[in-house]
Amino acid sequence: MTSRYDAVYADWRRDPEGFWAKAAQDIDWTRRWDKVLDGSNPPHYRWFPGAALNTCHNALDRHVDSGRGDQAALIYDSPVTGTKRRYSYRQLRDAVARLAGALAAEGVKAGDRVIIYMPMVPEAAMAMLACARIGAVHSVVFGGFAANELATRIDDSKPVVVLSASCGIEPGRVVAYKPLLDGAIELAKHKPKSCLILQRVEGPCALVAGRDKDWNEAVAKAKPAECVPVAATDPLYILYTSGTTGQPKGIVRDNGGHAVALYWSMKNLYGMKPGEVYWAASDVGWVVGHSYIVYAPLIYGCTTVLYEGKPVGTPDAGAFWRVISEHKVAAMFTAPTAFRAIRRDDPNGELIRKYDLSGFRTLFLAGERCDPPTLDWAEKQLQVPVVDHWWQTETGWAIVGNCVGLGLLPVKPGSATKPMPGYDIRVLDAQSQEVKRGDIGAIVVKLPLPPSCFPTLWNADRRYRDAYMNEFPGYYKTGDAGYQDADGYVFVMTRTDDVINVAGHRLSTGAMEEVLAAHPDVAECAVVGVEDQLKGQVPLGFLVLKAGVSRPDQRIVDEVVKLVRERIGPVAFFKVAAVVKRLPKTRSGKILRGTMQKIAEGQDYKAPATIDDPAILPEIAEALRAVGYARGRMA
Ligand code: COA
Ligand code: AMP
């Protein structure tokens, strides 16, 4: 099939508002918009002002009303607990309505915030939808974050209620969530009125009298709540993501534009049909989980799979193939790191051949750069198209991709292919001038951003403009660098800030540096992301100790490793640090993190012309050698 991509992209270019107004017809509205786009307050553009809808109605009730009531809406597959459960659209709607009733009974109203700190259980998806049902704004916090990170989010979003569970399950260990939640509430200045706690048999917990309630008891007592229409521009959720400091950024997602863009993407990008099974093997704590485990598949009328397990070790590297064949998954979405893990354990794909994958059509990868060897391996083993696509928490859906529903364009390994309609991509130099095709620069998107993209940061309009909009006026700075080739294919190469990507998880080295700097023996520190064969990148720390510290270096390193785990969480995967005498800096005092990264990665490196003292670099290489890292050569 020849691709209709160029024609569709040209349609959008010709009449952007007409394009999205047409796409919006696939959504149920209780009130039509006054205009499609409000551009009166740039860069805060608003989609579908004046319109009203309910996202939960669009995800559940309307499908029950139109005859999908008995179709599976959600399949829960949990190898870590040995559980499989199916919820029809009707069952899911009823469960969500009751949970929404329980929230209302706790005093939650439209516009109030609710924090969701949950493992990968169906109740996590129900919690999100229940908030949407009554117009409350949810903020899901990933389970791999520690109490301190949760506390920061509690203080920023000020939830009325927290929804949580007694524990999560990681291969080989039960992670008690409740002590983390209790610790976070203790640390936070804002105190939620109550917590609903889902007791799991794998690790029940004690409830705090007067504050905590048993989830199931609260739901059993509740009256089902109806869907409350909200403005298209009202927030559906806040999702915190890593920025350059320890203070995460609260990405705001609205209701109307989000529903429109996600519906469009299911049909045109993912090439799905309502009724088919779609699986995003991610976590509800990340944007992929929000958009493609919960909202998009349900808004579109697909069956979604919620998988509580890993690509390997639960029980083996055939886990994904088992899920695909057992639940008849048509398309799956995961991060390249998951495929690197599978390939490491099953290099010849022998486990793939054990399963019937005849109904499986497409593999989608995102979350980090898709390295060509991983792409090649996945294509050869699965014999289906493997589609890389690039997006961010800020956008909620793909910026660049290859539209299966419009007919695939030829794949160029290393490229996520072409911009989605709605995105006018440019590559700029430091003077905001467009670079030549093929040259690397900052990847930006000409404003306005399309529906679903964040209109602001929670309670931080100014930070929104400073962090994203001011450096290149008229454009959204993505924070990624790369190039566009002569055919318009976009190659995303690296971040331009101190965000790193560890096993598909977005983390801030700045936040880790704040933790290291808090150790009493540390005078100065730096954290860089170093290439890793499995995880893409892993953090590596450098510590300069205070004068007079005589305790063994290793003890201090062990302490800072523990500190990062306690303050940020195990997901940061901060395991190695080197003690050095000094950090390499420019004459103006800027730490040369890029050079340290090159030394650690074994790349050839040159002392930058601005370096204060080039003699430091061999010292860094030596210290890294001592912790098994330095392979770099002075060029
Ligand atoms: N709750 C508590 N702890 C968690 C957690 C959670 N929800 N998720 C991860 N962790 C912990 C892990 O137990 C591990 O702790 P450890 O250092 O004590 O072993 C640590 O955080 C790192 O976890 P993870 O990143 O999962 O690494 P891993 O080595 O266990 O597994 C992969 C590696 C590649 C299999 C795994 O990272 C993976 O499946 N990645 C895909 C990521 C993804 O889907 N990203 C979303 C974008 S699409
Ligand atoms: P997150 O907000 O957690 O989804 O992370 C977004 C970041 O992950 C992007 O800014 C990129 O740095 C990286 N990323 C996501 N998808 C891709 C991709 N397909 N190719 C390259 N980098 C990607």
XYZ file of C-alpha atoms and ligand atoms in Angstrom, residues 142-144 170 173 175 177 281-283 286 288 310-312 333-335 337-338 341 366-367 503-505 534-535 565 570-571 573 575, ligand 1:
81
model
C 5.762 5.852 39.582
C 6.211 3.111 42.191
C 9.999 3.020 41.789
C 9.395 -6.779 41.770
C 10.945 -9.155 46.306
C 8.199 -3.736 47.730
C 4.613 0.827 49.385
C 4.363 -2.888 28.157
C 5.184 0.124 30.256
C 4.029 1.350 33.671
C 4.989 6.966 32.948
C 3.345 5.817 27.917
C 9.226 -7.749 33.187
C 10.448 -8.652 29.710
C 12.898 -11.157 31.214
C 4.540 -0.847 22.416
C 7.628 -0.974 24.612
C 11.086 0.545 25.074
C 15.831 -1.546 26.463
C 13.267 -4.317 26.944
C 17.224 -7.504 27.690
C 9.894 4.575 22.058
C 11.194 6.071 25.277
C 16.190 1.712 30.831
C 13.557 3.932 29.209
C 13.103 5.894 32.449
C 21.371 -2.917 28.305
C 19.884 0.238 29.798
C 18.192 5.017 46.425
C 15.817 2.324 42.999
C 14.743 3.287 39.491
C 19.979 2.851 39.183
C 25.386 2.270 41.582
N 8.502 -0.270 42.245
C 9.601 -0.464 42.994
N 10.833 -0.654 42.483
C 10.952 -0.639 41.156
C 9.850 -0.433 40.298
C 8.584 -0.248 40.904
N 7.500 -0.020 40.164
N 10.284 -0.465 39.026
C 11.604 -0.688 39.067
N 12.008 -0.790 40.350
C 13.363 -1.071 40.830
C 13.836 -2.438 40.377
O 13.449 -3.453 41.286
C 15.339 -2.248 40.363
O 15.804 -2.298 41.685
P 17.217 -3.023 42.050
O 18.275 -2.043 41.620
O 17.114 -3.196 43.514
O 17.245 -4.308 41.288
C 15.510 -0.798 39.904
O 14.265 -0.143 40.228
C 15.751 -0.645 38.426
O 14.666 -1.250 37.763
P 14.531 -1.482 36.197
O 14.756 -0.202 35.490
O 13.233 -2.169 35.925
O 15.763 -2.381 35.863
P 15.912 -3.944 35.867
O 17.379 -4.193 35.798
O 15.129 -4.575 36.974
O 15.242 -4.365 34.468
C 14.705 -3.914 32.151
C 15.779 -3.930 33.234
C 15.297 -3.457 30.842
C 14.159 -5.328 31.999
C 13.571 -2.977 32.613
O 14.120 -1.737 32.938
C 12.450 -2.741 31.616
O 11.589 -3.546 31.385
N 12.423 -1.558 31.045
C 11.381 -1.085 30.147
C 11.037 0.283 30.657
C 9.793 0.865 30.121
O 8.851 0.199 29.806
N 9.795 2.194 30.076
C 8.680 2.987 29.733
C 8.850 3.700 28.421
S 8.044 2.822 27.121
